[in-house]
């Protein structure tokens, strides 16, 4: 297949591009490089630099490249930033998405796999979270992703563009080539590893008075190679609608820090800090639908393996893609 990957210079897009190419597919990466990294784009991919907010640009590239399907990763993805500037999230994630869907319709491209998020569920009443859980986002980031899911349902009904929404839980880990490098970094695992690399003095634990076994928040950490495999399954089968992508197991912040101490051999000092606004206590995926319908099975669903792969990449790229 020829696959058009928006956001292919970002964390999950770069790894999915790598895996698609390994499987013999052709990949066109479309990325503005506003937040992505040029060196995160696999050399074997064709690169088109552009911004989804530029409708003419995306329509032209889509017409010229005529892919079989689109994987849509490009988005802003910081909850805290979205709480400060919601307009930025609507413009990029919703309007940019609509421009992409219109470009697909014009070029008669009928399949899209969209990177959605567990943030569309907000604070769920129960875990594990299944796909039919009421979606009540608690921040503009989650709301912008939900708005584009809803738009895609109409593009499917009206224009016949088949849409899969992959709702990621906590993406983490690395391949030998590509890893996690956000600026600013806000995610738990890379921040912990920055402490192990001597770049930070300590990791802050945002709250230890939650109603969880050790008082810290539980998250479902899913390796990006497993995420990438799910995209390939979603692309190649006759699928549509939402799928949760997580392992089904939650780890607490303290468990993640303890595992990172074992893997790195560094003491990783931790300091208890106030709760971070908007953090749900528990987010754990119900992943039965992805397993039974997509035939997906997370293979790297072991916290040690996840942290080992991230640690290897961070040791080799202590300054991220700047190296
Ligand atoms: N945490 C800390 N200290 C830190 C950073 C994080 O204790 O320095 C905690 C957080 O409070 C949270 C857990 O570690 O309990 C994981 O935090 P991350 O920031 O790594 O990830 P989030 O769960 O907040 O975010 C993820 C995705 C978002 C998505 C969100 C849905 O990265 O894109 O889940 O809630 F929107």
mmCIF file of C-alpha atoms and ligand atoms in Angstrom:
data_model
loop_
_atom_site.group_PDB
_atom_site.id
_atom_site.type_symbol
_atom_site.label_atom_id
_atom_site.label_comp_id
_atom_site.label_asym_id
_atom_site.label_seq_id
_atom_site.Cartn_x
_atom_site.Cartn_y
_atom_site.Cartn_z
ATOM 1 C CA UNK A 1 0.000 0.000 0.000
ATOM 2 C CA UNK A 2 0.943 3.622 -0.362
ATOM 3 C CA UNK A 3 0.265 5.197 3.029
ATOM 4 C CA UNK A 4 0.087 8.935 3.722
ATOM 5 C CA UNK A 5 1.285 9.651 7.259
ATOM 6 C CA UNK A 6 0.535 13.054 8.770
ATOM 7 C CA UNK A 7 2.789 13.774 11.735
ATOM 8 C CA UNK A 8 5.341 11.215 10.566
ATOM 9 C CA UNK A 9 8.124 13.258 12.207
ATOM 10 C CA UNK A 10 6.497 12.903 15.619
ATOM 11 C CA UNK A 11 6.863 10.250 18.285
ATOM 12 C CA UNK A 12 4.244 7.683 17.267
ATOM 13 C CA UNK A 13 4.186 8.659 13.582
ATOM 14 C CA UNK A 14 7.930 8.080 13.174
ATOM 15 C CA UNK A 15 7.773 4.565 14.588
ATOM 16 C CA UNK A 16 4.682 3.609 12.602
ATOM 17 C CA UNK A 17 6.396 4.878 9.435
ATOM 18 C CA UNK A 18 9.428 2.724 10.249
ATOM 19 C CA UNK A 19 7.265 -0.393 10.705
ATOM 20 C CA UNK A 20 5.232 0.247 7.557
ATOM 21 C CA UNK A 21 8.446 0.568 5.538
ATOM 22 C CA UNK A 22 9.822 -2.609 7.129
ATOM 23 C CA UNK A 23 6.719 -4.393 5.880
ATOM 24 C CA UNK A 24 7.285 -3.160 2.328
ATOM 25 C CA UNK A 25 4.665 -0.391 2.163
ATOM 26 C CA UNK A 26 5.400 2.990 0.536
ATOM 27 C CA UNK A 27 5.118 5.943 2.904
ATOM 28 C CA UNK A 28 4.617 9.646 2.265
ATOM 29 C CA UNK A 29 5.222 11.684 5.422
ATOM 30 C CA UNK A 30 3.413 15.019 5.666
ATOM 31 C CA UNK A 31 4.662 17.091 8.601
ATOM 32 C CA UNK A 32 5.110 20.792 9.347
ATOM 33 C CA UNK A 33 8.179 20.110 11.543
ATOM 34 C CA UNK A 34 6.688 22.612 13.981
ATOM 35 C CA UNK A 35 6.935 19.987 16.729
ATOM 36 C CA UNK A 36 8.295 16.980 14.867
ATOM 37 C CA UNK A 37 11.948 16.359 14.036
ATOM 38 C CA UNK A 38 13.444 16.059 10.550
ATOM 39 C CA UNK A 39 15.766 13.296 11.756
ATOM 40 C CA UNK A 40 12.789 11.297 13.077
ATOM 41 C CA UNK A 41 11.618 10.730 9.496
ATOM 42 C CA UNK A 42 12.797 7.401 8.169
ATOM 43 C CA UNK A 43 15.158 7.908 5.186
ATOM 44 C CA UNK A 44 13.125 5.449 3.128
ATOM 45 C CA UNK A 45 9.968 7.605 3.282
ATOM 46 C CA UNK A 46 9.067 10.424 0.882
ATOM 47 C CA UNK A 47 8.853 13.674 2.852
ATOM 48 C CA UNK A 48 6.450 16.515 2.054
ATOM 49 C CA UNK A 49 6.757 19.455 4.416
ATOM 50 C CA UNK A 50 3.475 21.237 5.005
ATOM 51 C CA UNK A 51 0.855 22.261 7.512
ATOM 52 C CA UNK A 52 -2.681 20.856 7.643
ATOM 53 C CA UNK A 53 -3.980 24.332 8.381
ATOM 54 C CA UNK A 54 -2.962 25.176 4.793
ATOM 55 C CA UNK A 55 -5.857 23.578 2.923
ATOM 56 C CA UNK A 56 -4.448 24.220 -0.527
ATOM 57 C CA UNK A 57 -1.148 22.582 0.399
ATOM 58 C CA UNK A 58 -2.754 19.413 1.724
ATOM 59 C CA UNK A 59 -5.161 19.183 -1.240
ATOM 60 C CA UNK A 60 -2.285 19.521 -3.713
ATOM 61 C CA UNK A 61 -0.095 16.899 -2.035
ATOM 62 C CA UNK A 62 -2.998 14.471 -1.695
ATOM 63 C CA UNK A 63 -3.831 14.835 -5.413
ATOM 64 C CA UNK A 64 -0.201 14.409 -6.418
ATOM 65 C CA UNK A 65 0.571 11.426 -4.221
ATOM 66 C CA UNK A 66 -2.776 9.563 -4.462
ATOM 67 C CA UNK A 67 -2.233 7.272 -1.469
ATOM 68 C CA UNK A 68 -4.356 4.213 -0.714
ATOM 69 C CA UNK A 69 -4.964 5.323 2.872
ATOM 70 C CA UNK A 70 -4.120 7.969 5.479
ATOM 71 C CA UNK A 71 -2.739 7.601 8.996
ATOM 72 C CA UNK A 72 -3.454 10.860 10.801
ATOM 73 C CA UNK A 73 -1.097 11.500 13.735
ATOM 74 C CA UNK A 74 -0.423 15.232 13.314
ATOM 75 C CA UNK A 75 -1.860 17.148 16.275
ATOM 76 C CA UNK A 76 -1.052 19.152 19.347
ATOM 77 C CA UNK A 77 -1.179 16.800 22.327
ATOM 78 C CA UNK A 78 -0.467 18.646 25.560
ATOM 79 C CA UNK A 79 -3.347 18.756 28.004
ATOM 80 C CA UNK A 80 -1.884 21.643 30.030
ATOM 81 C CA UNK A 81 -1.252 23.777 26.954
ATOM 82 C CA UNK A 82 -4.807 23.158 25.752
ATOM 83 C CA UNK A 83 -6.134 24.492 29.069
ATOM 84 C CA UNK A 84 -4.285 27.753 28.411
ATOM 85 C CA UNK A 85 -5.077 28.168 24.719
ATOM 86 C CA UNK A 86 -8.101 26.152 23.574
ATOM 87 C CA UNK A 87 -8.306 27.988 20.246
ATOM 88 C CA UNK A 88 -4.884 26.677 19.305
ATOM 89 C CA UNK A 89 -6.171 23.109 19.824
ATOM 90 C CA UNK A 90 -9.380 23.623 17.845
ATOM 91 C CA UNK A 91 -7.524 25.287 14.960
ATOM 92 C CA UNK A 92 -4.852 22.630 14.701
ATOM 93 C CA UNK A 93 -6.659 19.445 15.665
ATOM 94 C CA UNK A 94 -10.157 20.149 14.345
ATOM 95 C CA UNK A 95 -9.743 22.586 11.456
ATOM 96 C CA UNK A 96 -6.497 20.897 10.343
ATOM 97 C CA UNK A 97 -8.311 17.552 10.457
ATOM 98 C CA UNK A 98 -11.237 18.861 8.405
ATOM 99 C CA UNK A 99 -8.823 20.178 5.775
ATOM 100 C CA UNK A 100 -7.286 16.721 5.604
ATOM 101 C CA UNK A 101 -10.682 14.990 5.310
ATOM 102 C CA UNK A 102 -11.725 17.414 2.550
ATOM 103 C CA UNK A 103 -8.475 16.782 0.699
ATOM 104 C CA UNK A 104 -9.130 13.039 0.963
ATOM 105 C CA UNK A 105 -12.633 13.427 -0.381
ATOM 106 C CA UNK A 106 -11.406 15.483 -3.352
ATOM 107 C CA UNK A 107 -8.667 13.002 -4.158
ATOM 108 C CA UNK A 108 -11.042 10.047 -3.581
ATOM 109 C CA UNK A 109 -9.014 8.489 -0.772
ATOM 110 C CA UNK A 110 -11.408 6.380 1.261
ATOM 111 C CA UNK A 111 -9.615 5.151 4.349
ATOM 112 C CA UNK A 112 -8.277 6.975 7.419
ATOM 113 C CA UNK A 113 -6.889 5.757 10.736
ATOM 114 C CA UNK A 114 -7.037 8.579 13.257
ATOM 115 C CA UNK A 115 -4.936 8.948 16.417
ATOM 116 C CA UNK A 116 -7.469 9.546 19.135
ATOM 117 C CA UNK A 117 -6.939 9.349 22.869
ATOM 118 C CA UNK A 118 -8.253 8.077 26.169
ATOM 119 C CA UNK A 119 -8.498 11.788 27.063
ATOM 120 C CA UNK A 120 -11.826 11.736 25.154
ATOM 121 C CA UNK A 121 -13.280 9.751 28.083
ATOM 122 C CA UNK A 122 -12.374 12.299 30.781
ATOM 123 C CA UNK A 123 -12.774 10.850 34.286
ATOM 124 C CA UNK A 124 -14.395 7.464 33.663
ATOM 125 C CA UNK A 125 -16.894 6.072 36.168
ATOM 126 C CA UNK A 126 -15.197 2.688 36.046
ATOM 127 C CA UNK A 127 -12.079 0.961 34.739
ATOM 128 C CA UNK A 128 -11.165 -0.826 32.575
ATOM 129 C CA UNK A 129 -12.599 1.659 30.095
ATOM 130 C CA UNK A 130 -14.490 0.126 27.187
ATOM 131 C CA UNK A 131 -15.187 1.913 23.907
ATOM 132 C CA UNK A 132 -18.852 2.442 24.783
ATOM 133 C CA UNK A 133 -17.947 4.454 27.911
ATOM 134 C CA UNK A 134 -19.510 7.905 27.800
ATOM 135 C CA UNK A 135 -17.012 10.398 26.338
ATOM 136 C CA UNK A 136 -16.827 13.474 28.559
ATOM 137 C CA UNK A 137 -13.480 15.160 27.899
ATOM 138 C CA UNK A 138 -12.232 17.437 30.644
ATOM 139 C CA UNK A 139 -9.872 19.531 28.570
ATOM 140 C CA UNK A 140 -9.783 21.134 25.105
ATOM 141 C CA UNK A 141 -7.207 18.596 23.914
ATOM 142 C CA UNK A 142 -9.565 15.656 24.535
ATOM 143 C CA UNK A 143 -12.509 17.696 23.244
ATOM 144 C CA UNK A 144 -10.671 18.516 19.996
ATOM 145 C CA UNK A 145 -9.929 14.825 19.401
ATOM 146 C CA UNK A 146 -13.542 13.882 20.118
ATOM 147 C CA UNK A 147 -14.801 16.628 17.778
ATOM 148 C CA UNK A 148 -12.737 15.183 14.941
ATOM 149 C CA UNK A 149 -13.916 11.627 15.685
ATOM 150 C CA UNK A 150 -17.472 12.930 15.345
ATOM 151 C CA UNK A 151 -16.671 14.786 12.118
ATOM 152 C CA UNK A 152 -15.161 11.635 10.654
ATOM 153 C CA UNK A 153 -18.336 9.678 11.400
ATOM 154 C CA UNK A 154 -20.169 12.090 9.089
ATOM 155 C CA UNK A 155 -17.462 11.914 6.419
ATOM 156 C CA UNK A 156 -17.907 8.153 6.548
ATOM 157 C CA UNK A 157 -21.726 8.310 6.296
ATOM 158 C CA UNK A 158 -21.855 11.043 3.675
ATOM 159 C CA UNK A 159 -18.647 10.651 1.666
ATOM 160 C CA UNK A 160 -17.839 6.988 2.283
ATOM 161 C CA UNK A 161 -14.457 7.651 3.939
ATOM 162 C CA UNK A 162 -13.944 4.627 6.178
ATOM 163 C CA UNK A 163 -12.622 5.820 9.567
ATOM 164 C CA UNK A 164 -10.925 4.008 12.409
ATOM 165 C CA UNK A 165 -10.311 5.876 15.688
ATOM 166 C CA UNK A 166 -7.484 4.452 17.752
ATOM 167 C CA UNK A 167 -7.790 5.723 21.319
ATOM 168 C CA UNK A 168 -4.307 5.508 22.774
ATOM 169 C CA UNK A 169 -3.588 5.199 26.445
ATOM 170 C CA UNK A 170 -0.052 6.173 27.595
ATOM 171 C CA UNK A 171 2.311 5.763 24.650
ATOM 172 C CA UNK A 172 5.887 5.004 25.701
ATOM 173 C CA UNK A 173 9.061 3.094 24.811
ATOM 174 C CA UNK A 174 11.258 3.350 21.728
ATOM 175 C CA UNK A 175 12.715 1.409 18.816
ATOM 176 C CA UNK A 176 16.458 1.352 18.133
ATOM 177 C CA UNK A 177 16.024 4.262 15.723
ATOM 178 C CA UNK A 178 13.213 6.400 17.095
ATOM 179 C CA UNK A 179 12.126 7.556 20.545
ATOM 180 C CA UNK A 180 10.348 10.196 22.582
ATOM 181 C CA UNK A 181 11.554 13.788 22.391
ATOM 182 C CA UNK A 182 9.033 16.497 23.210
ATOM 183 C CA UNK A 183 9.832 20.136 23.988
ATOM 184 C CA UNK A 184 8.818 20.854 26.633
ATOM 185 C CA UNK A 185 8.801 17.299 27.985
ATOM 186 C CA UNK A 186 5.884 16.636 30.317
ATOM 187 C CA UNK A 187 5.596 12.835 30.187
ATOM 188 C CA UNK A 188 6.512 10.680 33.135
ATOM 189 C CA UNK A 189 8.926 8.126 31.654
ATOM 190 C CA UNK A 190 11.212 10.504 29.691
ATOM 191 C CA UNK A 191 11.313 12.861 32.700
ATOM 192 C CA UNK A 192 12.353 9.994 34.988
ATOM 193 C CA UNK A 193 15.062 8.989 32.514
ATOM 194 C CA UNK A 194 16.326 12.564 32.393
ATOM 195 C CA UNK A 195 16.934 12.233 36.143
ATOM 196 C CA UNK A 196 18.844 8.993 35.538
ATOM 197 C CA UNK A 197 20.936 10.804 32.892
ATOM 198 C CA UNK A 198 21.822 13.531 35.408
ATOM 199 C CA UNK A 199 19.837 16.190 33.524
ATOM 200 C CA UNK A 200 17.328 16.728 36.358
ATOM 201 C CA UNK A 201 17.805 16.485 40.099
ATOM 202 C CA UNK A 202 14.604 14.643 40.894
ATOM 203 C CA UNK A 203 11.254 13.499 39.585
ATOM 204 C CA UNK A 204 8.158 15.088 41.099
ATOM 205 C CA UNK A 205 5.311 12.736 42.008
ATOM 206 C CA UNK A 206 2.118 14.660 41.341
ATOM 207 C CA UNK A 207 0.020 13.604 44.337
ATOM 208 C CA UNK A 208 0.197 10.560 46.600
ATOM 209 C CA UNK A 209 -3.247 10.871 48.151
ATOM 210 C CA UNK A 210 -5.328 9.365 45.354
ATOM 211 C CA UNK A 211 -7.641 6.441 46.037
ATOM 212 C CA UNK A 212 -5.261 3.936 44.474
ATOM 213 C CA UNK A 213 -3.209 1.176 46.146
ATOM 214 C CA UNK A 214 -0.120 3.352 46.754
ATOM 215 C CA UNK A 215 -1.845 6.742 46.494
ATOM 216 C CA UNK A 216 -0.329 7.638 43.088
ATOM 217 C CA UNK A 217 -2.131 7.670 39.728
ATOM 218 C CA UNK A 218 -2.527 4.508 37.669
ATOM 219 C CA UNK A 219 -1.903 4.604 33.928
ATOM 220 C CA UNK A 220 -1.874 2.014 31.156
ATOM 221 C CA UNK A 221 1.555 2.245 29.492
ATOM 222 C CA UNK A 222 1.540 0.929 25.940
ATOM 223 C CA UNK A 223 4.681 0.418 23.860
ATOM 224 C CA UNK A 224 4.742 2.432 20.626
ATOM 225 C CA UNK A 225 5.693 -0.654 18.595
ATOM 226 C CA UNK A 226 2.441 -2.252 19.765
ATOM 227 C CA UNK A 227 0.604 0.956 18.875
ATOM 228 C CA UNK A 228 2.217 0.954 15.436
ATOM 229 C CA UNK A 229 1.193 -2.670 14.841
ATOM 230 C CA UNK A 230 -2.413 -1.783 15.636
ATOM 231 C CA UNK A 231 -2.333 0.896 12.917
ATOM 232 C CA UNK A 232 -1.141 -1.613 10.372
ATOM 233 C CA UNK A 233 -3.923 -4.034 11.353
ATOM 234 C CA UNK A 234 -6.500 -1.225 11.217
ATOM 235 C CA UNK A 235 -5.265 -0.206 7.768
ATOM 236 C CA UNK A 236 -5.220 -3.576 6.164
ATOM 237 C CA UNK A 237 -8.578 -4.949 7.375
ATOM 238 C CA UNK A 238 -12.124 -3.800 6.687
ATOM 239 C CA UNK A 239 -12.568 -1.895 9.951
ATOM 240 C CA UNK A 240 -14.163 1.279 11.236
ATOM 241 C CA UNK A 241 -15.073 2.926 14.552
ATOM 242 C CA UNK A 242 -13.219 3.211 17.864
ATOM 243 C CA UNK A 243 -10.642 0.868 19.394
ATOM 244 C CA UNK A 244 -8.876 1.338 22.716
ATOM 245 C CA UNK A 245 -5.167 0.666 22.622
ATOM 246 C CA UNK A 246 -3.720 -0.203 25.994
ATOM 247 C CA UNK A 247 -2.430 -3.320 27.712
ATOM 248 C CA UNK A 248 -5.287 -3.564 30.231
ATOM 249 C CA UNK A 249 -2.866 -3.244 33.162
ATOM 250 C CA UNK A 250 -2.367 -0.106 35.219
ATOM 251 C CA UNK A 251 0.917 0.886 36.853
ATOM 252 C CA UNK A 252 1.242 3.584 39.473
ATOM 253 C CA UNK A 253 3.660 6.499 39.238
ATOM 254 C CA UNK A 254 5.669 4.950 42.090
ATOM 255 C CA UNK A 255 5.818 1.573 40.329
ATOM 256 C CA UNK A 256 7.133 3.233 37.178
ATOM 257 C CA UNK A 257 9.822 5.068 39.164
ATOM 258 C CA UNK A 258 10.816 1.853 40.991
ATOM 259 C CA UNK A 259 11.108 -0.036 37.718
ATOM 260 C CA UNK A 260 13.213 2.770 36.221
ATOM 261 C CA UNK A 261 15.503 2.549 39.274
ATOM 262 C CA UNK A 262 15.998 -1.177 38.605
ATOM 263 C CA UNK A 263 16.559 -0.759 34.878
ATOM 264 C CA UNK A 264 18.940 2.219 35.078
ATOM 265 C CA UNK A 265 20.703 1.396 38.352
ATOM 266 C CA UNK A 266 20.267 5.064 39.302
ATOM 267 C CA UNK A 267 18.653 6.058 42.597
ATOM 268 C CA UNK A 268 16.287 8.558 40.842
ATOM 269 C CA UNK A 269 15.337 10.816 43.764
ATOM 270 C CA UNK A 270 11.600 11.491 43.924
ATOM 271 C CA UNK A 271 9.804 14.369 45.609
ATOM 272 C CA UNK A 272 6.103 14.443 46.462
ATOM 273 C CA UNK A 273 4.439 17.415 44.779
ATOM 274 C CA UNK A 274 0.823 18.651 44.649
ATOM 275 C CA UNK A 275 -1.661 16.925 42.363
ATOM 276 C CA UNK A 276 -1.558 18.068 38.733
ATOM 277 C CA UNK A 277 -4.922 19.598 37.819
ATOM 278 C CA UNK A 278 -7.038 17.380 35.583
ATOM 279 C CA UNK A 279 -5.211 14.084 36.274
ATOM 280 C CA UNK A 280 -7.733 11.217 36.567
ATOM 281 C CA UNK A 281 -6.691 8.727 39.298
ATOM 282 C CA UNK A 282 -7.002 5.625 37.068
ATOM 283 C CA UNK A 283 -6.935 5.200 33.292
ATOM 284 C CA UNK A 284 -6.788 1.582 32.206
ATOM 285 C CA UNK A 285 -7.918 0.265 28.825
ATOM 286 C CA UNK A 286 -10.455 -2.414 28.177
ATOM 287 C CA UNK A 287 -8.758 -3.779 25.037
ATOM 288 C CA UNK A 288 -10.976 -6.769 24.157
ATOM 289 C CA UNK A 289 -12.409 -5.074 21.071
ATOM 290 C CA UNK A 290 -8.979 -4.430 19.531
ATOM 291 C CA UNK A 291 -7.965 -7.992 20.337
ATOM 292 C CA UNK A 292 -11.016 -9.705 18.907
ATOM 293 C CA UNK A 293 -11.799 -7.472 15.931
ATOM 294 C CA UNK A 294 -8.378 -6.187 14.857
ATOM 295 C CA UNK A 295 -6.609 -9.363 15.963
ATOM 296 C CA UNK A 296 -4.209 -7.150 17.935
ATOM 297 C CA UNK A 297 -2.144 -8.394 20.811
ATOM 298 C CA UNK A 298 0.294 -6.146 22.665
ATOM 299 C CA UNK A 299 3.601 -8.015 22.753
ATOM 300 C CA UNK A 300 5.776 -5.592 24.708
ATOM 301 C CA UNK A 301 3.262 -5.313 27.552
ATOM 302 C CA UNK A 302 5.807 -5.494 30.294
ATOM 303 C CA UNK A 303 6.876 -2.359 32.138
ATOM 304 C CA UNK A 304 10.489 -3.537 32.326
ATOM 305 C CA UNK A 305 10.749 -3.991 28.538
ATOM 306 C CA UNK A 306 9.102 -0.625 27.953
ATOM 307 C CA UNK A 307 11.507 1.220 30.228
ATOM 308 C CA UNK A 308 14.526 -0.730 28.934
ATOM 309 C CA UNK A 309 13.749 0.286 25.353
ATOM 310 C CA UNK A 310 13.211 3.927 26.342
ATOM 311 C CA UNK A 311 16.394 3.922 28.459
ATOM 312 C CA UNK A 312 18.472 2.559 25.596
ATOM 313 C CA UNK A 313 17.212 5.284 23.257
ATOM 314 C CA UNK A 314 17.689 8.076 25.809
ATOM 315 C CA UNK A 315 21.235 6.945 26.573
ATOM 316 C CA UNK A 316 22.054 7.029 22.873
ATOM 317 C CA UNK A 317 20.239 10.357 22.370
ATOM 318 C CA UNK A 318 20.750 12.253 25.642
ATOM 319 C CA UNK A 319 19.709 15.470 23.912
ATOM 320 C CA UNK A 320 16.941 13.842 21.892
ATOM 321 C CA UNK A 321 17.000 14.478 18.153
ATOM 322 C CA UNK A 322 19.405 17.393 18.610
ATOM 323 C CA UNK A 323 22.215 14.845 18.474
HETATM 324 N N1 LIG B 1 3.467 12.451 36.497
HETATM 325 C C1 LIG B 1 4.169 12.727 37.641
HETATM 326 N N2 LIG B 1 5.271 13.526 37.533
HETATM 327 C C2 LIG B 1 5.693 14.053 36.352
HETATM 328 C C3 LIG B 1 4.959 13.752 35.181
HETATM 329 C C4 LIG B 1 3.845 12.949 35.292
HETATM 330 O O1 LIG B 1 3.818 12.291 38.739
HETATM 331 O O2 LIG B 1 6.693 14.782 36.347
HETATM 332 C C5 LIG B 1 2.306 11.573 36.600
HETATM 333 C C6 LIG B 1 1.039 12.212 36.116
HETATM 334 O O3 LIG B 1 0.432 12.939 37.156
HETATM 335 C C7 LIG B 1 0.226 11.002 35.668
HETATM 336 C C8 LIG B 1 1.293 10.012 35.188
HETATM 337 O O4 LIG B 1 2.510 10.468 35.758
HETATM 338 O O5 LIG B 1 -0.429 10.443 36.765
HETATM 339 C C9 LIG B 1 1.449 9.981 33.687
HETATM 340 O O6 LIG B 1 1.600 11.323 33.235
HETATM 341 P P1 LIG B 1 1.986 11.691 31.737
HETATM 342 O O7 LIG B 1 2.070 13.182 31.665
HETATM 343 O O8 LIG B 1 3.153 10.891 31.302
HETATM 344 O O9 LIG B 1 0.741 11.156 30.909
HETATM 345 P P2 LIG B 1 -0.801 11.515 31.080
HETATM 346 O O10 LIG B 1 -1.433 10.274 31.645
HETATM 347 O O11 LIG B 1 -1.052 12.772 31.770
HETATM 348 O O12 LIG B 1 -1.146 11.806 29.573
HETATM 349 C C10 LIG B 1 -1.465 10.820 28.693
HETATM 350 C C11 LIG B 1 -1.139 11.240 27.270
HETATM 351 C C12 LIG B 1 -1.983 12.434 26.884
HETATM 352 C C13 LIG B 1 -3.414 12.120 27.114
HETATM 353 C C14 LIG B 1 -3.622 11.715 28.555
HETATM 354 C C15 LIG B 1 -5.042 11.348 28.864
HETATM 355 O O13 LIG B 1 0.209 11.561 27.177
HETATM 356 O O14 LIG B 1 -1.782 12.730 25.518
HETATM 357 O O15 LIG B 1 -2.829 10.580 28.826
HETATM 358 O O16 LIG B 1 -5.319 11.680 30.197
HETATM 359 F F1 LIG B 1 -4.192 13.169 26.862
#
